[in-house]
Amino acid sequence: SLVWAASPGMLFGKTRDRSLYPLDLSWAFGYNSSLAVHSLMDGEDWVLLYVSSHTVVIHDIGRNKKFHLQGHTNVISCLCVSEDKRWVATADRGPDALIMVWDSYSGVPVRIIFESHSEDGVCAVAISRDSKYLVTISAATVQKVCVWRWTLPTEKPICSIELKPEFGHQDYVIFNPQNPHEFVSNSKTQVIFYLWVRQSQLWHKNNAWLLSPQTFKCLVGQFSQSVFHFNNTQALTGTSAGNLVVWDTDNARTLPEELPPKPHGITATKVVTMQKESLTVLQVLESCIVTGDVKGQVKFYDGELRLLANYSHDKVGPIQSISFSTILRGPPGHLRGSSCPFLTSWSDSSNSVSLTLNRNFILSTSDATMFHVATDSTNFEKIMQEAKKAVHAIACHPQEPLVAVGSHCGLLKVWEYKQTQYLVSRIFTEAGIQCLSYDPEGCFLAAGFTDGSVHILDAISLQSICEEFQFSQAPVTHISFSHDSKYLATADETYSVIVYKRVLQNGSRCWEHLAGLDSHYKPIRTLLFGVHSDSNEPRLLSLGEDRQLVEYDLNSSIKDHLVVTHRARLEQAAVPLCLTWYPQLSTESFLLTANNCYKMKLYNTTTKVCRKTLLGPTYGSPLEKIQILPRTSSADPQQHYLVFITKDKVGLQMLPVDGNPHKSSAFICHPDGASNFAISYDGRYIFTAGGKERTFMKWKVNLPALDAAAFLGGEDLIPFYNLLDGGREGKFFRELEDYFYYVQLCRQGIDTLERRQVSTHIPLEEIPSVMRAIGFYPSEEEIEEMINEVKFSKYAETGEEVTKIDLGDFIKLYTNHRPALGLSMKTIQRAFQVLGYDNKKGDKVIDRGDFLSLLQCRGEQMTEDELAECLTTLLGRRPRKGGSELDTCDATGAAALTEEEIPAEITAEIFVADILGLPIAE
């Protein structure tokens, strides 16, 4: 097996083929600086292990290679590494949380524990020195501590115990290196010692009492990390006040055959003041105690807590983790009498101390920087500096393999992404970077900031080419150049669109403010430039959550006056979330939108009329952003693809969009939220930004894999049959056929004795009746869109209208227009939350009279006759032949007719069960 034959360093020895997937994670940029960074190899090869979002990264610094351990669906919350650096244990927090153990030599997951802490996942994990046991602490309010023998194929822990909430939130745990049956955990205020012997026997052994200033007549501070002393009789806990709490046991820790009636006593005997600065890291290395603090200092102490060495540098921030090499260096001759500004040290005759100080180590800081520290030369070498705040801004160069990334900490970096080489960076101290865009020629890079400012930079040096613009009063959310670079447009969080126009200043290109407009009253989702087909002039559109698509007349706009050409409402109930230009696949030009109901719609670019509604990708959350993939030189020139991101996934969709679910594929990219993406100019790579995860990912595109998946999903109607309940052979399809032919009988007359003309088509005006008969109840606007979609489906090519529809096209129409997730009780309850009021019982209700008035006066208004017919049919009554039973022209007539059947106060449950007659799921 791969694990049996694995050896250190073999992970990067061969290229692994991942061509089975449409998207393959090629490189993870950035890392979770709140978790530890581990040194797996040192010497000529520096190999580090760290976490980037939901991925474990093994990074060979010298060869500039990465190997990604993928398996978690949530952001990894904790990790640990075995003593020999081979076994890596990771755990996450969130739905379906996992505990995974990896072989770092081969990259193979050797153990996966499902449903370990199903409530909220895991917040702390540790592995014993003999690598046989894991201990995990849940992240729930009532925490659970579990011990696992991970080498055995069992889903149950050896033993477990629940902790009292008054112990505080335990977020750190470590085994006793000399006794795998003992471990310690701590919260900010409590330290707990544990002892376990066999299955179901786990005790926490201390009184878990709070150390107050009165206990030792000094400020103790909040606890950070705890360790067992190498003398096997004490333990230590570091604090935010720069102290070490010393814990003593009343006897040596030997493993009994069973738990004693009373656990060993653990007592805090003293508090040792080590320094003024807060201690963030505490470790035991052979016969040394090692500390790290918020000032970036690493100090070595002997067993009596006497200082041996001090490593520091003014460029090092608060230390998050320290990881030592397993390779020993030569004698540290610099320790005596050294005048090096980085090192203050004392000598010790102990050989073990000498060995300890011969180990190089990796420092990681809470401000997302890594250093390699060589103890023999006291050299602090910066390995990596990444974003320490959210990453939302990302843009690809239009002609070169360059990607620019900006973060809220003001860091702007440019990478060459084919060889993954960092090129240049700039730090803006005034505000964070929210969005980026290259101009079409790749000469300039425009940046929008969180303070509302806009900077235009040289694309190579990142230096400003003109004064910054400050015309937004809120963070700039979108920024884009026109195709000819004549215009630059921005949108901000105050729902304003601002346009800048290119001018010449001293013979060089620059931009000046043209005009702005508060175009929307809800957040702007897309700001999109296009080209007028008849004049090649720029065209600008904005789409907002207010359902408004606004087009601007740039040629007619003058200083401080932005002219609107057209304003259209795109949706009736759904919220449009993104917009892009659809490829010219026919004689008609379209805009493509995606909404929060998993629907994609095609709108005519001139009239803004909806021409087609289609089922979009359904991967747990709606599409947040879409963009057409540039065609590669090797791709089929007739085939186009769409790139999209959802809340946490990135995916590809084959075009034309037709509702076939097999023509799309998606992968988890950022479990805590994908905020943006960019595509390389050649369409070979996609870059996704992780927002608050402070990471971004490079994904390699493999289009043949998506083509193969679509082919295997079936051709023609096969994918759409599978979308029906029961499929092609199911009861639902047979009922649909019956309704389809029953319509033909009704059109020809039920009682006629003439010969029937059986057809495979029905008239378009019968579409609503069949839709309602099979359980889909479209609004009048949706009915009009469905009929027009079929009627004008061939008009652009033939100039003729379609007047009938066959069963196959009807199935496509049904699967594309019906609610993607079915009729939800939550949707009706939300409507009652908005329209209703709280009754005496605290239930949200609508008054009966208000209910009838709303149906007649709001939305798609019903007439008195329509309302009477609907209610009497739903409630099992029939109106008099020849007209309605209602004698008045207002809602009171309907109320009188239904007074007995409809209660005075209507809840959502009464409306669904008693009025509509629909079942309510448990």
mmCIF file of C-alpha atoms in Angstrom, residues 419-702:
data_model
loop_
_atom_site.group_PDB
_atom_site.id
_atom_site.type_symbol
_atom_site.label_atom_id
_atom_site.label_comp_id
_atom_site.label_asym_id
_atom_site.label_seq_id
_atom_site.Cartn_x
_atom_site.Cartn_y
_atom_site.Cartn_z
ATOM 1 C CA GLN A 419 5.102 29.160 -11.788
ATOM 2 C CA THR A 420 3.415 30.439 -8.595
ATOM 3 C CA GLN A 421 5.973 33.163 -7.980
ATOM 4 C CA TYR A 422 5.348 36.203 -5.824
ATOM 5 C CA LEU A 423 6.287 39.332 -7.794
ATOM 6 C CA VAL A 424 5.457 42.592 -6.053
ATOM 7 C CA SER A 425 3.360 43.957 -3.208
ATOM 8 C CA ARG A 426 2.244 47.182 -1.637
ATOM 9 C CA ILE A 427 0.671 47.919 1.727
ATOM 10 C CA PHE A 428 -1.984 50.623 2.045
ATOM 11 C CA THR A 429 -2.250 51.744 5.639
ATOM 12 C CA GLU A 430 -5.236 54.087 5.327
ATOM 13 C CA ALA A 431 -7.941 51.522 4.412
ATOM 14 C CA GLY A 432 -8.585 47.967 3.271
ATOM 15 C CA ILE A 433 -8.859 46.828 -0.337
ATOM 16 C CA GLN A 434 -12.372 45.716 -1.308
ATOM 17 C CA CYS A 435 -12.226 45.232 -5.109
ATOM 18 C CA LEU A 436 -9.751 45.223 -8.005
ATOM 19 C CA SER A 437 -9.878 45.436 -11.792
ATOM 20 C CA TYR A 438 -7.273 45.527 -14.567
ATOM 21 C CA ASP A 439 -7.923 47.682 -17.630
ATOM 22 C CA PRO A 440 -8.324 45.685 -20.911
ATOM 23 C CA GLU A 441 -4.743 46.379 -21.981
ATOM 24 C CA GLY A 442 -3.296 45.370 -18.611
ATOM 25 C CA CYS A 443 -1.481 48.678 -18.080
ATOM 26 C CA PHE A 444 -3.440 49.837 -15.041
ATOM 27 C CA LEU A 445 -4.933 48.314 -11.935
ATOM 28 C CA ALA A 446 -7.893 50.046 -10.284
ATOM 29 C CA ALA A 447 -8.587 49.411 -6.615
ATOM 30 C CA GLY A 448 -11.671 50.215 -4.553
ATOM 31 C CA PHE A 449 -11.184 50.649 -0.804
ATOM 32 C CA THR A 450 -13.266 50.237 2.318
ATOM 33 C CA ASP A 451 -13.171 53.988 3.004
ATOM 34 C CA GLY A 452 -14.789 54.739 -0.370
ATOM 35 C CA SER A 453 -11.599 55.829 -2.121
ATOM 36 C CA VAL A 454 -10.485 54.666 -5.572
ATOM 37 C CA HIS A 455 -6.818 54.332 -6.566
ATOM 38 C CA ILE A 456 -5.535 53.800 -10.112
ATOM 39 C CA LEU A 457 -2.153 52.073 -10.053
ATOM 40 C CA ASP A 458 0.512 51.112 -12.489
ATOM 41 C CA ALA A 459 -0.010 47.407 -13.119
ATOM 42 C CA ILE A 460 3.684 46.555 -12.718
ATOM 43 C CA SER A 461 5.007 48.800 -9.958
ATOM 44 C CA LEU A 462 1.667 49.249 -8.119
ATOM 45 C CA GLN A 463 2.451 52.948 -7.731
ATOM 46 C CA SER A 464 -0.386 55.473 -8.100
ATOM 47 C CA ILE A 465 -0.543 57.210 -11.476
ATOM 48 C CA CYS A 466 -2.875 59.982 -10.291
ATOM 49 C CA GLU A 467 -4.453 61.332 -7.167
ATOM 50 C CA GLU A 468 -6.915 59.061 -5.404
ATOM 51 C CA PHE A 469 -10.659 59.658 -5.902
ATOM 52 C CA GLN A 470 -12.949 60.078 -2.908
ATOM 53 C CA PHE A 471 -16.504 60.289 -4.207
ATOM 54 C CA SER A 472 -18.040 57.364 -2.287
ATOM 55 C CA GLN A 473 -19.109 57.641 1.319
ATOM 56 C CA ALA A 474 -19.027 53.868 1.875
ATOM 57 C CA PRO A 475 -16.880 50.878 0.843
ATOM 58 C CA VAL A 476 -16.523 50.421 -2.914
ATOM 59 C CA THR A 477 -17.972 46.992 -3.741
ATOM 60 C CA HIS A 478 -17.525 46.832 -7.543
ATOM 61 C CA ILE A 479 -15.067 48.362 -9.981
ATOM 62 C CA SER A 480 -14.747 47.820 -13.726
ATOM 63 C CA PHE A 481 -13.247 49.298 -16.918
ATOM 64 C CA SER A 482 -15.045 49.615 -20.242
ATOM 65 C CA HIS A 483 -13.701 47.582 -23.186
ATOM 66 C CA ASP A 484 -11.825 50.614 -24.563
ATOM 67 C CA SER A 485 -10.708 51.919 -21.135
ATOM 68 C CA LYS A 486 -12.595 55.135 -21.840
ATOM 69 C CA TYR A 487 -14.682 54.739 -18.699
ATOM 70 C CA LEU A 488 -14.180 53.398 -15.216
ATOM 71 C CA ALA A 489 -17.263 52.638 -13.100
ATOM 72 C CA THR A 490 -17.685 51.821 -9.406
ATOM 73 C CA ALA A 491 -20.545 50.820 -7.125
ATOM 74 C CA ASP A 492 -20.600 51.179 -3.356
ATOM 75 C CA GLU A 493 -22.530 50.125 -0.281
ATOM 76 C CA THR A 494 -24.777 53.195 -0.425
ATOM 77 C CA TYR A 495 -26.224 51.774 -3.669
ATOM 78 C CA SER A 496 -24.542 54.431 -5.839
ATOM 79 C CA VAL A 497 -22.949 54.046 -9.262
ATOM 80 C CA ILE A 498 -20.090 56.434 -10.029
ATOM 81 C CA VAL A 499 -18.466 56.852 -13.469
ATOM 82 C CA TYR A 500 -15.002 58.205 -14.242
ATOM 83 C CA LYS A 501 -13.881 59.259 -17.734
ATOM 84 C CA ARG A 502 -10.405 58.975 -19.245
ATOM 85 C CA VAL A 503 -8.535 62.197 -19.975
ATOM 86 C CA LEU A 504 -5.012 63.218 -20.965
ATOM 87 C CA GLN A 505 -2.908 64.985 -18.349
ATOM 88 C CA ASN A 506 0.582 66.101 -19.352
ATOM 89 C CA GLY A 507 0.517 63.618 -22.217
ATOM 90 C CA SER A 508 -0.362 60.599 -20.065
ATOM 91 C CA ARG A 509 -3.634 58.813 -19.559
ATOM 92 C CA CYS A 510 -5.636 59.370 -16.408
ATOM 93 C CA TRP A 511 -9.271 59.468 -15.333
ATOM 94 C CA GLU A 512 -11.483 62.170 -13.864
ATOM 95 C CA HIS A 513 -14.822 62.046 -12.108
ATOM 96 C CA LEU A 514 -17.756 62.286 -14.526
ATOM 97 C CA ALA A 515 -20.967 61.687 -12.544
ATOM 98 C CA GLY A 516 -22.681 59.535 -9.974
ATOM 99 C CA LEU A 517 -26.215 58.365 -9.256
ATOM 100 C CA ASP A 518 -28.059 56.615 -6.435
ATOM 101 C CA SER A 519 -29.399 54.047 -8.869
ATOM 102 C CA HIS A 520 -30.786 51.476 -6.438
ATOM 103 C CA TYR A 521 -32.382 51.259 -3.018
ATOM 104 C CA LYS A 522 -30.934 47.866 -2.160
ATOM 105 C CA PRO A 523 -27.392 46.423 -2.530
ATOM 106 C CA ILE A 524 -25.912 46.429 -6.021
ATOM 107 C CA ARG A 525 -25.048 42.888 -7.072
ATOM 108 C CA THR A 526 -23.408 43.399 -10.490
ATOM 109 C CA LEU A 527 -21.809 46.292 -12.367
ATOM 110 C CA LEU A 528 -21.319 45.276 -15.988
ATOM 111 C CA PHE A 529 -19.782 46.948 -19.018
ATOM 112 C CA GLY A 530 -20.693 45.831 -22.523
ATOM 113 C CA VAL A 531 -20.522 47.023 -26.128
ATOM 114 C CA HIS A 532 -23.278 48.447 -28.309
ATOM 115 C CA SER A 533 -23.420 46.142 -31.340
ATOM 116 C CA ASP A 534 -24.200 48.952 -33.784
ATOM 117 C CA SER A 535 -21.677 51.581 -32.636
ATOM 118 C CA ASN A 536 -18.974 49.750 -30.650
ATOM 119 C CA GLU A 537 -19.526 52.296 -27.855
ATOM 120 C CA PRO A 538 -19.346 51.222 -24.195
ATOM 121 C CA ARG A 539 -22.537 50.113 -22.516
ATOM 122 C CA LEU A 540 -23.003 50.117 -18.718
ATOM 123 C CA LEU A 541 -25.579 48.229 -16.641
ATOM 124 C CA SER A 542 -26.133 47.696 -12.917
ATOM 125 C CA LEU A 543 -28.261 45.069 -11.191
ATOM 126 C CA GLY A 544 -29.509 45.399 -7.636
ATOM 127 C CA GLU A 545 -31.340 43.334 -5.059
ATOM 128 C CA ASP A 546 -34.224 45.750 -5.605
ATOM 129 C CA ARG A 547 -34.839 43.714 -8.809
ATOM 130 C CA GLN A 548 -33.952 46.719 -10.965
ATOM 131 C CA LEU A 549 -31.743 46.442 -14.036
ATOM 132 C CA VAL A 550 -30.507 49.936 -14.867
ATOM 133 C CA GLU A 551 -28.774 50.882 -18.117
ATOM 134 C CA TYR A 552 -26.881 54.163 -18.416
ATOM 135 C CA ASP A 553 -26.350 56.445 -21.407
ATOM 136 C CA LEU A 554 -22.656 57.244 -21.144
ATOM 137 C CA ASN A 555 -22.504 59.365 -24.315
ATOM 138 C CA SER A 556 -25.271 61.668 -23.090
ATOM 139 C CA SER A 557 -23.925 61.907 -19.540
ATOM 140 C CA ILE A 558 -22.209 65.134 -18.603
ATOM 141 C CA LYS A 559 -20.345 66.402 -15.576
ATOM 142 C CA ASP A 560 -22.307 65.502 -12.402
ATOM 143 C CA HIS A 561 -25.255 64.164 -14.416
ATOM 144 C CA LEU A 562 -25.404 60.427 -15.147
ATOM 145 C CA VAL A 563 -28.185 59.661 -17.631
ATOM 146 C CA VAL A 564 -30.307 56.503 -17.342
ATOM 147 C CA THR A 565 -31.380 54.947 -20.638
ATOM 148 C CA HIS A 566 -33.617 52.173 -19.356
ATOM 149 C CA ARG A 567 -34.835 50.796 -16.053
ATOM 150 C CA ALA A 568 -36.501 47.368 -15.915
ATOM 151 C CA ARG A 569 -37.869 45.159 -13.139
ATOM 152 C CA LEU A 570 -36.533 41.667 -13.743
ATOM 153 C CA GLU A 571 -38.274 39.500 -11.165
ATOM 154 C CA GLN A 572 -41.694 39.294 -9.548
ATOM 155 C CA ALA A 573 -40.826 37.545 -6.274
ATOM 156 C CA ALA A 574 -37.279 36.194 -6.577
ATOM 157 C CA VAL A 575 -34.183 38.350 -6.065
ATOM 158 C CA PRO A 576 -31.644 38.533 -8.929
ATOM 159 C CA LEU A 577 -28.136 37.967 -7.621
ATOM 160 C CA CYS A 578 -25.819 38.167 -10.633
ATOM 161 C CA LEU A 579 -25.660 39.132 -14.288
ATOM 162 C CA THR A 580 -23.428 38.539 -17.290
ATOM 163 C CA TRP A 581 -23.516 38.744 -21.093
ATOM 164 C CA TYR A 582 -24.621 35.491 -22.698
ATOM 165 C CA PRO A 583 -22.502 34.212 -25.624
ATOM 166 C CA GLN A 584 -23.926 34.789 -29.092
ATOM 167 C CA LEU A 585 -25.274 31.266 -29.650
ATOM 168 C CA SER A 586 -28.181 32.398 -31.871
ATOM 169 C CA THR A 587 -29.317 35.430 -33.824
ATOM 170 C CA GLU A 588 -30.766 36.957 -30.657
ATOM 171 C CA SER A 589 -28.566 38.559 -27.972
ATOM 172 C CA PHE A 590 -29.197 37.840 -24.306
ATOM 173 C CA LEU A 591 -28.292 38.804 -20.783
ATOM 174 C CA LEU A 592 -28.045 35.924 -18.326
ATOM 175 C CA THR A 593 -29.140 36.301 -14.700
ATOM 176 C CA ALA A 594 -29.335 33.951 -11.727
ATOM 177 C CA ASN A 595 -31.694 34.490 -8.797
ATOM 178 C CA ASN A 596 -32.054 33.290 -5.224
ATOM 179 C CA CYS A 597 -34.582 30.608 -6.257
ATOM 180 C CA TYR A 598 -31.968 28.622 -8.242
ATOM 181 C CA LYS A 599 -33.321 29.894 -11.576
ATOM 182 C CA MET A 600 -31.355 31.293 -14.490
ATOM 183 C CA LYS A 601 -33.093 33.620 -16.930
ATOM 184 C CA LEU A 602 -32.294 34.924 -20.394
ATOM 185 C CA TYR A 603 -33.338 38.506 -21.167
ATOM 186 C CA ASN A 604 -33.278 40.197 -24.547
ATOM 187 C CA THR A 605 -30.460 42.746 -24.433
ATOM 188 C CA THR A 606 -32.591 45.437 -26.086
ATOM 189 C CA THR A 607 -36.122 44.989 -24.727
ATOM 190 C CA LYS A 608 -35.096 43.425 -21.374
ATOM 191 C CA VAL A 609 -37.979 40.969 -21.817
ATOM 192 C CA CYS A 610 -37.537 37.528 -20.221
ATOM 193 C CA ARG A 611 -37.155 35.027 -23.037
ATOM 194 C CA LYS A 612 -36.356 31.879 -21.105
ATOM 195 C CA THR A 613 -36.364 30.532 -17.550
ATOM 196 C CA LEU A 614 -34.133 27.590 -16.703
ATOM 197 C CA LEU A 615 -33.204 25.494 -13.693
ATOM 198 C CA GLY A 616 -29.758 26.539 -12.520
ATOM 199 C CA PRO A 617 -27.173 24.550 -10.558
ATOM 200 C CA THR A 618 -28.519 23.493 -7.152
ATOM 201 C CA TYR A 619 -25.571 23.002 -4.821
ATOM 202 C CA GLY A 620 -26.955 24.041 -1.454
ATOM 203 C CA SER A 621 -27.091 27.793 -2.063
ATOM 204 C CA PRO A 622 -27.921 30.075 -5.032
ATOM 205 C CA LEU A 623 -25.351 31.369 -7.500
ATOM 206 C CA GLU A 624 -23.659 34.505 -6.160
ATOM 207 C CA LYS A 625 -21.586 35.473 -9.187
ATOM 208 C CA ILE A 626 -21.294 34.249 -12.777
ATOM 209 C CA GLN A 627 -18.877 34.846 -15.642
ATOM 210 C CA ILE A 628 -18.292 33.311 -19.066
ATOM 211 C CA LEU A 629 -15.105 31.231 -19.244
ATOM 212 C CA PRO A 630 -12.675 32.530 -21.895
ATOM 213 C CA ARG A 631 -12.088 29.943 -24.586
ATOM 214 C CA THR A 632 -8.775 28.106 -24.602
ATOM 215 C CA SER A 633 -6.891 27.428 -27.807
ATOM 216 C CA SER A 634 -7.566 23.700 -27.526
ATOM 217 C CA ALA A 635 -11.287 24.000 -26.735
ATOM 218 C CA ASP A 636 -14.135 23.463 -29.166
ATOM 219 C CA PRO A 637 -14.882 26.926 -30.647
ATOM 220 C CA GLN A 638 -18.597 26.144 -30.610
ATOM 221 C CA GLN A 639 -18.651 25.140 -26.944
ATOM 222 C CA HIS A 640 -18.950 27.704 -24.162
ATOM 223 C CA TYR A 641 -18.839 27.388 -20.392
ATOM 224 C CA LEU A 642 -19.988 29.426 -17.437
ATOM 225 C CA VAL A 643 -18.051 29.821 -14.170
ATOM 226 C CA PHE A 644 -20.010 30.432 -10.981
ATOM 227 C CA ILE A 645 -19.622 30.597 -7.233
ATOM 228 C CA THR A 646 -22.247 29.861 -4.606
ATOM 229 C CA LYS A 647 -21.989 30.606 -0.909
ATOM 230 C CA ASP A 648 -19.177 28.047 -0.477
ATOM 231 C CA LYS A 649 -18.544 26.391 -3.858
ATOM 232 C CA VAL A 650 -17.006 27.086 -7.251
ATOM 233 C CA GLY A 651 -18.346 25.389 -10.336
ATOM 234 C CA LEU A 652 -18.613 25.083 -14.102
ATOM 235 C CA GLN A 653 -21.753 25.008 -16.251
ATOM 236 C CA MET A 654 -21.887 23.914 -19.897
ATOM 237 C CA LEU A 655 -23.686 26.225 -22.293
ATOM 238 C CA PRO A 656 -26.285 26.591 -23.649
ATOM 239 C CA VAL A 657 -28.155 26.504 -20.362
ATOM 240 C CA ASP A 658 -31.122 24.129 -20.647
ATOM 241 C CA GLY A 659 -31.822 22.885 -17.104
ATOM 242 C CA ASN A 660 -29.877 19.631 -17.475
ATOM 243 C CA PRO A 661 -28.332 19.019 -14.016
ATOM 244 C CA HIS A 662 -25.544 16.852 -15.460
ATOM 245 C CA LYS A 663 -24.086 19.809 -17.367
ATOM 246 C CA SER A 664 -22.714 21.444 -14.224
ATOM 247 C CA SER A 665 -20.265 20.525 -11.505
ATOM 248 C CA ALA A 666 -19.200 22.276 -8.281
ATOM 249 C CA PHE A 667 -16.603 21.846 -5.540
ATOM 250 C CA ILE A 668 -16.282 23.266 -2.042
ATOM 251 C CA CYS A 669 -13.791 26.115 -2.180
ATOM 252 C CA HIS A 670 -14.413 28.214 0.948
ATOM 253 C CA PRO A 671 -16.768 26.731 3.571
ATOM 254 C CA ASP A 672 -17.033 30.028 5.459
ATOM 255 C CA GLY A 673 -18.011 31.892 2.306
ATOM 256 C CA ALA A 674 -16.597 32.446 -1.178
ATOM 257 C CA SER A 675 -16.617 36.210 -1.698
ATOM 258 C CA ASN A 676 -15.285 36.617 -5.244
ATOM 259 C CA PHE A 677 -13.550 34.911 -8.150
ATOM 260 C CA ALA A 678 -11.477 35.743 -11.218
ATOM 261 C CA ILE A 679 -10.587 33.803 -14.376
ATOM 262 C CA SER A 680 -7.224 33.710 -16.135
ATOM 263 C CA TYR A 681 -7.113 35.310 -19.573
ATOM 264 C CA ASP A 682 -6.690 31.913 -21.268
ATOM 265 C CA GLY A 683 -9.483 30.197 -19.317
ATOM 266 C CA ARG A 684 -7.178 27.588 -17.783
ATOM 267 C CA TYR A 685 -7.396 28.707 -14.152
ATOM 268 C CA ILE A 686 -10.029 30.028 -11.793
ATOM 269 C CA PHE A 687 -9.127 31.930 -8.623
ATOM 270 C CA THR A 688 -11.539 32.109 -5.701
ATOM 271 C CA ALA A 689 -11.329 34.502 -2.740
ATOM 272 C CA GLY A 690 -12.305 33.254 0.705
ATOM 273 C CA GLY A 691 -13.343 36.497 2.416
ATOM 274 C CA LYS A 692 -12.935 36.212 6.168
ATOM 275 C CA GLU A 693 -10.980 32.953 5.738
ATOM 276 C CA ARG A 694 -8.093 35.168 4.508
ATOM 277 C CA THR A 695 -7.234 32.722 1.732
ATOM 278 C CA PHE A 696 -7.599 32.371 -2.022
ATOM 279 C CA MET A 697 -7.375 29.272 -4.190
ATOM 280 C CA LYS A 698 -6.141 28.468 -7.687
ATOM 281 C CA TRP A 699 -8.218 25.868 -9.542
ATOM 282 C CA LYS A 700 -7.122 24.171 -12.749
ATOM 283 C CA VAL A 701 -9.881 23.789 -15.334
ATOM 284 C CA ASN A 702 -10.386 20.414 -17.012
#
